[in-house]
Short mmCIF file of C-alpha atoms in Angstrom, two decimals:
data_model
loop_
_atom_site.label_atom_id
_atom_site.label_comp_id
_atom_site.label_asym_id
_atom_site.label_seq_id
_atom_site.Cartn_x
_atom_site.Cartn_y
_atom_site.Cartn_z
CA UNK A 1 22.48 29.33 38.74
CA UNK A 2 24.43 31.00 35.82
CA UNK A 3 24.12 29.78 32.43
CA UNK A 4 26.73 28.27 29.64
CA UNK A 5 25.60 27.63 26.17
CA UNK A 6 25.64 24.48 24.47
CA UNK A 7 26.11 24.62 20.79
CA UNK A 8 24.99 22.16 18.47
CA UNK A 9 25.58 22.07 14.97
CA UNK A 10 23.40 19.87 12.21
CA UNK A 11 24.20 19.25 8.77
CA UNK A 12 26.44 21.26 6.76
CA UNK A 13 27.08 25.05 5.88
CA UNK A 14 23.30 26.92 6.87
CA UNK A 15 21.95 30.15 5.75
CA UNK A 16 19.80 30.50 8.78
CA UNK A 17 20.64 30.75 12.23
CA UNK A 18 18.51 29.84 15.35
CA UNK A 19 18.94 30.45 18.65
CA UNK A 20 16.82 28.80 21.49
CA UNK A 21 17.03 29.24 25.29
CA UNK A 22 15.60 26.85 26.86
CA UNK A 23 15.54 25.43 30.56
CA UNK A 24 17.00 21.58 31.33
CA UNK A 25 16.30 20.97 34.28
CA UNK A 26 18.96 19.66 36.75
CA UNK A 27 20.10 17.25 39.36
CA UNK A 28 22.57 16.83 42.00
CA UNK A 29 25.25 14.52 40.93
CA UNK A 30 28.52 15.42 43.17
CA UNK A 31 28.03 16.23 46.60
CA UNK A 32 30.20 19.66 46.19
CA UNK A 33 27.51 20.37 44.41
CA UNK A 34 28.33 19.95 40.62
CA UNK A 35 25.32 19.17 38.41
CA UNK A 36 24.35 17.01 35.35
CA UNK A 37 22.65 17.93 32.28
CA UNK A 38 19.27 16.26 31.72
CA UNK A 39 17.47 17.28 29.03
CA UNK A 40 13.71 18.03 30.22
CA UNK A 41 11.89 16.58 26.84
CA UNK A 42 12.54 14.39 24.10
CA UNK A 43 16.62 14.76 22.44
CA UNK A 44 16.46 17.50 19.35
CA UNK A 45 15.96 16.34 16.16
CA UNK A 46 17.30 18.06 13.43
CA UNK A 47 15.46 17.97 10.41
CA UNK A 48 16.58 17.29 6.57
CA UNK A 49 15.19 20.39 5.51
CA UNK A 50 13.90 23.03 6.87
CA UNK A 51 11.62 26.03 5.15
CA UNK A 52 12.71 29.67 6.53
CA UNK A 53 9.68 32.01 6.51
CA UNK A 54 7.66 32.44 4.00
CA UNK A 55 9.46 32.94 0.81
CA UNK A 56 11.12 29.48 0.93
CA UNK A 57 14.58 29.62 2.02
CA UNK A 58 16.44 26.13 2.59
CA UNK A 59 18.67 25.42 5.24
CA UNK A 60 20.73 22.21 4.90
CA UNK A 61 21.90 22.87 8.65
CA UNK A 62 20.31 24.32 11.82
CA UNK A 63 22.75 25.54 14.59
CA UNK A 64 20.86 25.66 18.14
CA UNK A 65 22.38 27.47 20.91
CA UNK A 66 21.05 26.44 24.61
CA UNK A 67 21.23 28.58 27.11
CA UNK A 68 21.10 26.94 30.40
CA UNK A 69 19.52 30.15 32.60
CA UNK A 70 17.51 28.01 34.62
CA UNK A 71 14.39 30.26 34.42
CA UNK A 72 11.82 27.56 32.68
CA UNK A 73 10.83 29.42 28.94
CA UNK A 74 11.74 28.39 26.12
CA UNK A 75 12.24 31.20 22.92
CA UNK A 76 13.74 31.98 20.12
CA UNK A 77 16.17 34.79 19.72
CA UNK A 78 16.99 37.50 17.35
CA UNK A 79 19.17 36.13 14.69
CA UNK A 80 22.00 38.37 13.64
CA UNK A 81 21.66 41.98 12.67
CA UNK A 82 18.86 42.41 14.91
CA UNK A 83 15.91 40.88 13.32
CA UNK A 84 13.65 38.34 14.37
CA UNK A 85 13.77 34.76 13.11
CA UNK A 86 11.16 33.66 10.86
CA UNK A 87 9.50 30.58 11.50
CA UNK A 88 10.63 26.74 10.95
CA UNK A 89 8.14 24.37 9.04
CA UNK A 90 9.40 21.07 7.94
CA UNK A 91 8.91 20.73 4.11
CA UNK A 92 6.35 17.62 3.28
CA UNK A 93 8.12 14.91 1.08
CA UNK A 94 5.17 15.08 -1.28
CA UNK A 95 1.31 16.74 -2.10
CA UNK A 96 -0.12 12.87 -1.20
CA UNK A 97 -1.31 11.79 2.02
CA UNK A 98 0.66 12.05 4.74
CA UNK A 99 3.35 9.05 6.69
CA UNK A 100 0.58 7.81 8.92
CA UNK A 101 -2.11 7.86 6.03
CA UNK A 102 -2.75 5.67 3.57
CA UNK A 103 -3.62 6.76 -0.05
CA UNK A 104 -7.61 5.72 -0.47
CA UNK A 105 -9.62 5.23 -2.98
CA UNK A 106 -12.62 7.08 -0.85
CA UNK A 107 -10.36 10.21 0.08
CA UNK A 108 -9.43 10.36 -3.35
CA UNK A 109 -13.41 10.68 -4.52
CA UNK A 110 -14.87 12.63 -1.84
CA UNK A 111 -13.75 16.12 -3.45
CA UNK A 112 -14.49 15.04 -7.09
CA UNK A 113 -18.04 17.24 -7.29
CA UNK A 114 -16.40 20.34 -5.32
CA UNK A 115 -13.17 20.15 -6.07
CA UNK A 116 -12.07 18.28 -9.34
CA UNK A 117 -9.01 19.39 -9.48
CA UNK A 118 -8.06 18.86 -6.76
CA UNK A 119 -9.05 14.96 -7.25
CA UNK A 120 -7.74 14.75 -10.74
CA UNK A 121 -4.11 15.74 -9.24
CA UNK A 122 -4.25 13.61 -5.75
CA UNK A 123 -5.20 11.08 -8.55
CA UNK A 124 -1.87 11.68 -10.44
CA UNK A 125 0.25 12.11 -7.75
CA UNK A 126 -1.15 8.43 -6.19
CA UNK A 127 -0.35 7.04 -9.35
CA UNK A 128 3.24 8.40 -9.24
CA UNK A 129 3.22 7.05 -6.16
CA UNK A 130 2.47 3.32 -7.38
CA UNK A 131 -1.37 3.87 -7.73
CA UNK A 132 -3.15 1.18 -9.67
CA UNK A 133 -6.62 1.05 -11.15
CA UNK A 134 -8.35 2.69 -8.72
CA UNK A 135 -6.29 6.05 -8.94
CA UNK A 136 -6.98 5.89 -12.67
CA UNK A 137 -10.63 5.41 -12.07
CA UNK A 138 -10.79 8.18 -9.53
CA UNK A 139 -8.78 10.40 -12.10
CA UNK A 140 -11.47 9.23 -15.05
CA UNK A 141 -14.07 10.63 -12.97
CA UNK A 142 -12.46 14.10 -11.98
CA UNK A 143 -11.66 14.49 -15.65
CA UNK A 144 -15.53 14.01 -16.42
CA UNK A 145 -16.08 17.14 -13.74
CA UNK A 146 -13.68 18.98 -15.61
CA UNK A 147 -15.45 18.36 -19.08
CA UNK A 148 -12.91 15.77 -20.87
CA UNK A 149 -15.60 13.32 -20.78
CA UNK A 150 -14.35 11.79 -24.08
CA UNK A 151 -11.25 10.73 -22.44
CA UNK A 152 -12.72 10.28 -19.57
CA UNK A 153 -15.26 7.74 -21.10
CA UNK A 154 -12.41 5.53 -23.01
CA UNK A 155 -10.16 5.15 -19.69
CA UNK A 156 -13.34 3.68 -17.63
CA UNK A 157 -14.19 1.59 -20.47
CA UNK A 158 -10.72 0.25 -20.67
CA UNK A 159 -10.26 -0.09 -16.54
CA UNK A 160 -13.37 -2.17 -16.47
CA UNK A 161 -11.91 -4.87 -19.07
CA UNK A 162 -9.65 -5.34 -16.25
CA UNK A 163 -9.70 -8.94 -14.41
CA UNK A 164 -9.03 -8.61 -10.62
CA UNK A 165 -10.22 -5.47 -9.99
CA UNK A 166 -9.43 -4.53 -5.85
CA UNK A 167 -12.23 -5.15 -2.85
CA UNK A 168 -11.93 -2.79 0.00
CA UNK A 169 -9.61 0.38 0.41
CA UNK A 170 -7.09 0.66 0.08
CA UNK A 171 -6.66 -1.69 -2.59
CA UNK A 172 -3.75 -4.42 -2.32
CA UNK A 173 -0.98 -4.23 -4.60
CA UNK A 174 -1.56 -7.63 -6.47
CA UNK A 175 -5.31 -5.35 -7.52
CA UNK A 176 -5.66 -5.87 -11.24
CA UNK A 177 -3.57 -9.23 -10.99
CA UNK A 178 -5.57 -11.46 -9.70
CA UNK A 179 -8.48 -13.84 -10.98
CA UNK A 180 -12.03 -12.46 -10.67
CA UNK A 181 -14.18 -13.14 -7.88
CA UNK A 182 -17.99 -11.91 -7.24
CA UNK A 183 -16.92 -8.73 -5.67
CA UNK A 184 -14.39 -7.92 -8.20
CA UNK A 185 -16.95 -8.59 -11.18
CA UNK A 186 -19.25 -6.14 -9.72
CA UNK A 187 -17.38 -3.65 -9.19
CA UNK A 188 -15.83 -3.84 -12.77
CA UNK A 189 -19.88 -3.56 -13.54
CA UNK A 190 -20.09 0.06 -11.82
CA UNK A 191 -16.70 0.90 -13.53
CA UNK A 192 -18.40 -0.16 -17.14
CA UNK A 193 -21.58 1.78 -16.17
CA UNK A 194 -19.58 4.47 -15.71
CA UNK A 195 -18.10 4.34 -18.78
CA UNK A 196 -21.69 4.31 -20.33
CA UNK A 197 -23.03 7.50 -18.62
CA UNK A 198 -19.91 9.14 -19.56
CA UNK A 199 -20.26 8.22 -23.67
CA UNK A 200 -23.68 9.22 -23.13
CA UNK A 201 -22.70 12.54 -22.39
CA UNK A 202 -20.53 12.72 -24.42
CA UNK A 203 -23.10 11.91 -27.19
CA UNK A 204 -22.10 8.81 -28.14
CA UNK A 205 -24.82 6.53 -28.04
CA UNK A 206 -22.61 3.23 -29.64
CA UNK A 207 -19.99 3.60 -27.46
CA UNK A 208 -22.46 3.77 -24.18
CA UNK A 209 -24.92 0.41 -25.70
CA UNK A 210 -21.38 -0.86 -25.93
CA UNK A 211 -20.07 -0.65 -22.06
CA UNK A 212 -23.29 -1.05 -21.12
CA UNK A 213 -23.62 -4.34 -22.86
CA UNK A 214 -19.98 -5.54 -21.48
CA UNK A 215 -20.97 -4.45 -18.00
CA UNK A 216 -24.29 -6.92 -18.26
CA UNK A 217 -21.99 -9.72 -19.19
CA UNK A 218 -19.94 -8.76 -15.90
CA UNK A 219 -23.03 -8.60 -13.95
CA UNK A 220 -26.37 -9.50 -15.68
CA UNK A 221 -28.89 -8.49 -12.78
CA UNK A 222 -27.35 -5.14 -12.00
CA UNK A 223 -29.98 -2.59 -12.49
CA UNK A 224 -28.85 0.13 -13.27
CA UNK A 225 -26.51 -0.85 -16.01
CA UNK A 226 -30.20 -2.00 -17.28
CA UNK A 227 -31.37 1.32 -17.35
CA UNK A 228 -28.59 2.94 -18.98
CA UNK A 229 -28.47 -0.06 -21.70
CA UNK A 230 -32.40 0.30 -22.19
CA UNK A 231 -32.19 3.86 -22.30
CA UNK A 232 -29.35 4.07 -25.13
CA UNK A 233 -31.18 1.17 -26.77
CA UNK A 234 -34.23 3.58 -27.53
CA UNK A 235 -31.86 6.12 -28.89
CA UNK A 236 -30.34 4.05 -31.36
CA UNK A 237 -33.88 2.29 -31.87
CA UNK A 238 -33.92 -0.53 -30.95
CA UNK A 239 -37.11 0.07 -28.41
CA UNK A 240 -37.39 -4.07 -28.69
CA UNK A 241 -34.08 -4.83 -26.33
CA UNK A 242 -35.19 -2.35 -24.11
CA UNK A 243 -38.19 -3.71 -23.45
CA UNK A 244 -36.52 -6.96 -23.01
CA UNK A 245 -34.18 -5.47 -20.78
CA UNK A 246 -36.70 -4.09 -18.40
CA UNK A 247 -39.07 -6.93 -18.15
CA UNK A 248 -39.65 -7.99 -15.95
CA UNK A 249 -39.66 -4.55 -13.80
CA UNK A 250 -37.20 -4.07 -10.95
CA UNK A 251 -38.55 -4.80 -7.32
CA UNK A 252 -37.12 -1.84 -5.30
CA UNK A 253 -39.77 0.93 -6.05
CA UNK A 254 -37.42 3.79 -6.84
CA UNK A 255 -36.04 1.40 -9.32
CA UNK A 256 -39.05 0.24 -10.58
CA UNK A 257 -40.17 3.81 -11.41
CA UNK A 258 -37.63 4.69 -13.34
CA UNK A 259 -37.51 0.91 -15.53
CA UNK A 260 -41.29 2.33 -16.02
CA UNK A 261 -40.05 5.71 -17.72
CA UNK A 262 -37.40 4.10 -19.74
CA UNK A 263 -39.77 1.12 -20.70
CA UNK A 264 -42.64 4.14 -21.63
CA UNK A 265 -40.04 5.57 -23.82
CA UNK A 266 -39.83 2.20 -25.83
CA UNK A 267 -43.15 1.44 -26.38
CA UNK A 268 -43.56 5.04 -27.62
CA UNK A 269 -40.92 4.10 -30.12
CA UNK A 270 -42.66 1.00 -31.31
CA UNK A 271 -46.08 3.24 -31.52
CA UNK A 272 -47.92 1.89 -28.67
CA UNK A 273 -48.88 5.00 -27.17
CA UNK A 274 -51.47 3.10 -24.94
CA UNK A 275 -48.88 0.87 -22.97
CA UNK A 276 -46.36 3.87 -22.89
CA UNK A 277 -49.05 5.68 -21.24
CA UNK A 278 -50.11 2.87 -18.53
CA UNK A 279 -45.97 2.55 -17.89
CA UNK A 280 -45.42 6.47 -17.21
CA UNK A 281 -48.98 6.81 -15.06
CA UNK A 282 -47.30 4.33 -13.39
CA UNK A 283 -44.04 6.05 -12.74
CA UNK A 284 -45.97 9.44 -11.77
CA UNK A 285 -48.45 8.16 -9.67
CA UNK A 286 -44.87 7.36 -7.16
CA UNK A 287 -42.96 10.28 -8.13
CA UNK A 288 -45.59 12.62 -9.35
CA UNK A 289 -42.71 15.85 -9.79
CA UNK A 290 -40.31 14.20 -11.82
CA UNK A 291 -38.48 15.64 -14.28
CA UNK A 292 -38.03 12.66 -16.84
CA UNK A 293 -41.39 11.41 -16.20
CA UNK A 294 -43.25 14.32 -17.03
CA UNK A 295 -41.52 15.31 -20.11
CA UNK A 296 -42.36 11.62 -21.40
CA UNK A 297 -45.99 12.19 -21.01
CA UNK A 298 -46.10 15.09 -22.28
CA UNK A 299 -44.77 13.58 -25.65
CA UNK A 300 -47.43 11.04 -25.14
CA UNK A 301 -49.98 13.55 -25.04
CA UNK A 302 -48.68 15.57 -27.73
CA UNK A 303 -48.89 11.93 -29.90
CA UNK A 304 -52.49 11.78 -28.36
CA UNK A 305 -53.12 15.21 -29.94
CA UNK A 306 -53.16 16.49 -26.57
CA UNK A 307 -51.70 19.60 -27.02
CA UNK A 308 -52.49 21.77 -23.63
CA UNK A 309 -51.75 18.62 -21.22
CA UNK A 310 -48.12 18.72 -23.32
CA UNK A 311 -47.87 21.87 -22.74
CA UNK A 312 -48.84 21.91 -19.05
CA UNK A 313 -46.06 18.74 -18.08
CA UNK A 314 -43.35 20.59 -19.85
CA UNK A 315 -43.52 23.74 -18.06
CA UNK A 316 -43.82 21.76 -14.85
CA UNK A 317 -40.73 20.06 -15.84
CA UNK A 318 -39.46 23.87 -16.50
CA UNK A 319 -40.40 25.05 -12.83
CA UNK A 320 -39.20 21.85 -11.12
CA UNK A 321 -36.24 22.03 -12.45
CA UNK A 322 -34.79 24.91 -14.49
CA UNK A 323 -31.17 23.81 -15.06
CA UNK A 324 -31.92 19.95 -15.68
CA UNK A 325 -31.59 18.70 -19.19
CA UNK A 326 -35.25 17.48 -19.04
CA UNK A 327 -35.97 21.39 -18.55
CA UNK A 328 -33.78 22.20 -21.78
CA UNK A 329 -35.75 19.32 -23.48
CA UNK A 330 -38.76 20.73 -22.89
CA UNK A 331 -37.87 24.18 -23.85
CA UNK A 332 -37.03 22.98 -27.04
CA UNK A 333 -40.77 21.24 -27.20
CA UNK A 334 -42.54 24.25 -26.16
CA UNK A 335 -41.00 26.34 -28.63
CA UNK A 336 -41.38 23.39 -31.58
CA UNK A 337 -45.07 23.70 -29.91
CA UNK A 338 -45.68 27.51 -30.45
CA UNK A 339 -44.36 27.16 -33.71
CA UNK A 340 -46.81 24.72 -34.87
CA UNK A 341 -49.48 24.04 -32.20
CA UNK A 342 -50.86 21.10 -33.98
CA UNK A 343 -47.58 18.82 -35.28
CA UNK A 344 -48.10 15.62 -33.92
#
């Protein structure tokens, strides 16, 4: 059958013109043998705005011509003058997720290690977007990545002084509202413990006994705020409350292990070589190649007067692992070690 086109115009004034032919089918309507229009797929929809090619062109307006040739393709013509039509992409509304995704908590931390910035601004645009505490958490931690631990440090600190924290993800909107329950305290625990690692590298040793301290009062049996409280303890020395912290020893055995290098650490600091020694045999006999444990004996030994079994654990904590701060650490011993072979 021959073809008429059907001209529809959307919006206003457009700087873009498309052309479509496309097939509808047909059906008998009048006996003398007059036709309908059905539309073969779901009606057009014109959309708000449209991006033109690549270099960004807005059209307020699409105008569609249909060309009813009956021959089943659908294609897009030349637009005037001759040349092709780039193509049509609907612009998103925003960077977030998109209408059938929620924003999340999870999705928001998954690409903190690889790709911190790209966390830090999904974290900013969520919070645009009505995010509450756990976009400013998940921005906290992206900033860390990105070396503003400082900041980074006082914004968990302040999030975990925060009653009501959410349970699940994606948080509900009353989050931060609400009163505390057992879930909520603990996870205001991690968010303090948090805070702590990130003082401690940040070298602040105050400020990390500090939200280490709050996060114990949040969740008293949580062991790994333990560790990080014992640990800072010993560096402002006060080797006592770490002791007290870490006794008695955790029951899960990678736990355990590493209560016994932080507890060896203590007793060193109070002098009692021989306990610190028993503790970090301990700790090695489990996990004989690691990296904290063996450059805490080999101070031991070193105290012992046991200069060549110092030496020895500190360049095994130099193979094992090259990059680690331990390995730095014990750089700096080996070298205070050549220097003066005998220093206690």
């Amino acid at each position: 059958m021959g073809g008429w086109p059907l001209t529809f115009l959307a919006g206003g004034p457009t700087n873009a013109v498309m052309r479509v032919f496309t097939c509808l089918s047909v059906s008998p309507l009048f006996p003398s043998g007059g036709y309908s229009v059905r539309p073969a797929g779901a009606p057009f929809r014109a959309a708000r705005w449209v991006r033109v090619g690549r270099r960004g062109v807005m059209a307020a307006g699409i105008v569609v011509v249909v060309n009813m040739a009956g021959n089943g393709c659908v294609r897009a013509a030349d637009a005037p003058g001759g040349a092709p039509l780039p193509a049509v992409s609907a612009v998103p509304e925003h960077d977030g997720p998109g209408h059938d995704e929620a924003w999340s908590f999870a999705h928001c931390t998954a690409t903190v290690s690889d790709d911190p910035d790209g966390a830090r601004d999904y974290a900013e645009d969520w919070l645009r977007h009505g995010g509450g505490l756990e976009a400013e958490q998940c921005e906290a931690l992206a900033r860390i990545e990105l070396g503003d631990v400082a900041t980074a440090a006082a914004s968990l600190d302040r999030l975990a002084h925060v009653p009501g924290w959410p349970v699940g993800d994606p948080a509900p909107a009353h989050a931060g509202t609400q009163p505390d329950t057992p879930q909520s305290l603990r996870r205001r625990a991690a968010v303090a413990e948090q805070a702590a690692r990130a003082w401690q590298a940040d070298d602040s040793p105050k400020q990390a006994f500090d939200s280490a301290a709050y996060g114990l009062t949040l969740e008293p049996g949580d062991v790994p705020l333990r560790l990080v409280y014992a640990r800072v303890a010993v560096e402002l020395d006060q080797p006592q409350r770490a002791i007290d912290t870490l006794t008695p020893l955790p029951s899960v055995p990678a736990e355990r292990d590493e209560a016994l290098v932080a507890r060896a650490a203590a007793w060193r600091r109070m002098g009692r070589i021989g306990q610190a020694m028993t503790d970090i045999n301990a700790a090695l006999k489990d996990m004989p190649r690691n990296g904290a444990a063996l450059l805490e004996r080999g101070i031991l030994y070193q105290r012992e007067g046991q200069m060549a079994q110092a030496r020895a654990d500190w360049q095994d904590v130099v193979t094992l692992a090259p990059d680690s701060d331990e390995a730095d650490l014990a750089r700096q011993d080996l070298s205070l070690l050549e220097t003066d072979p005998e220093a206690p």
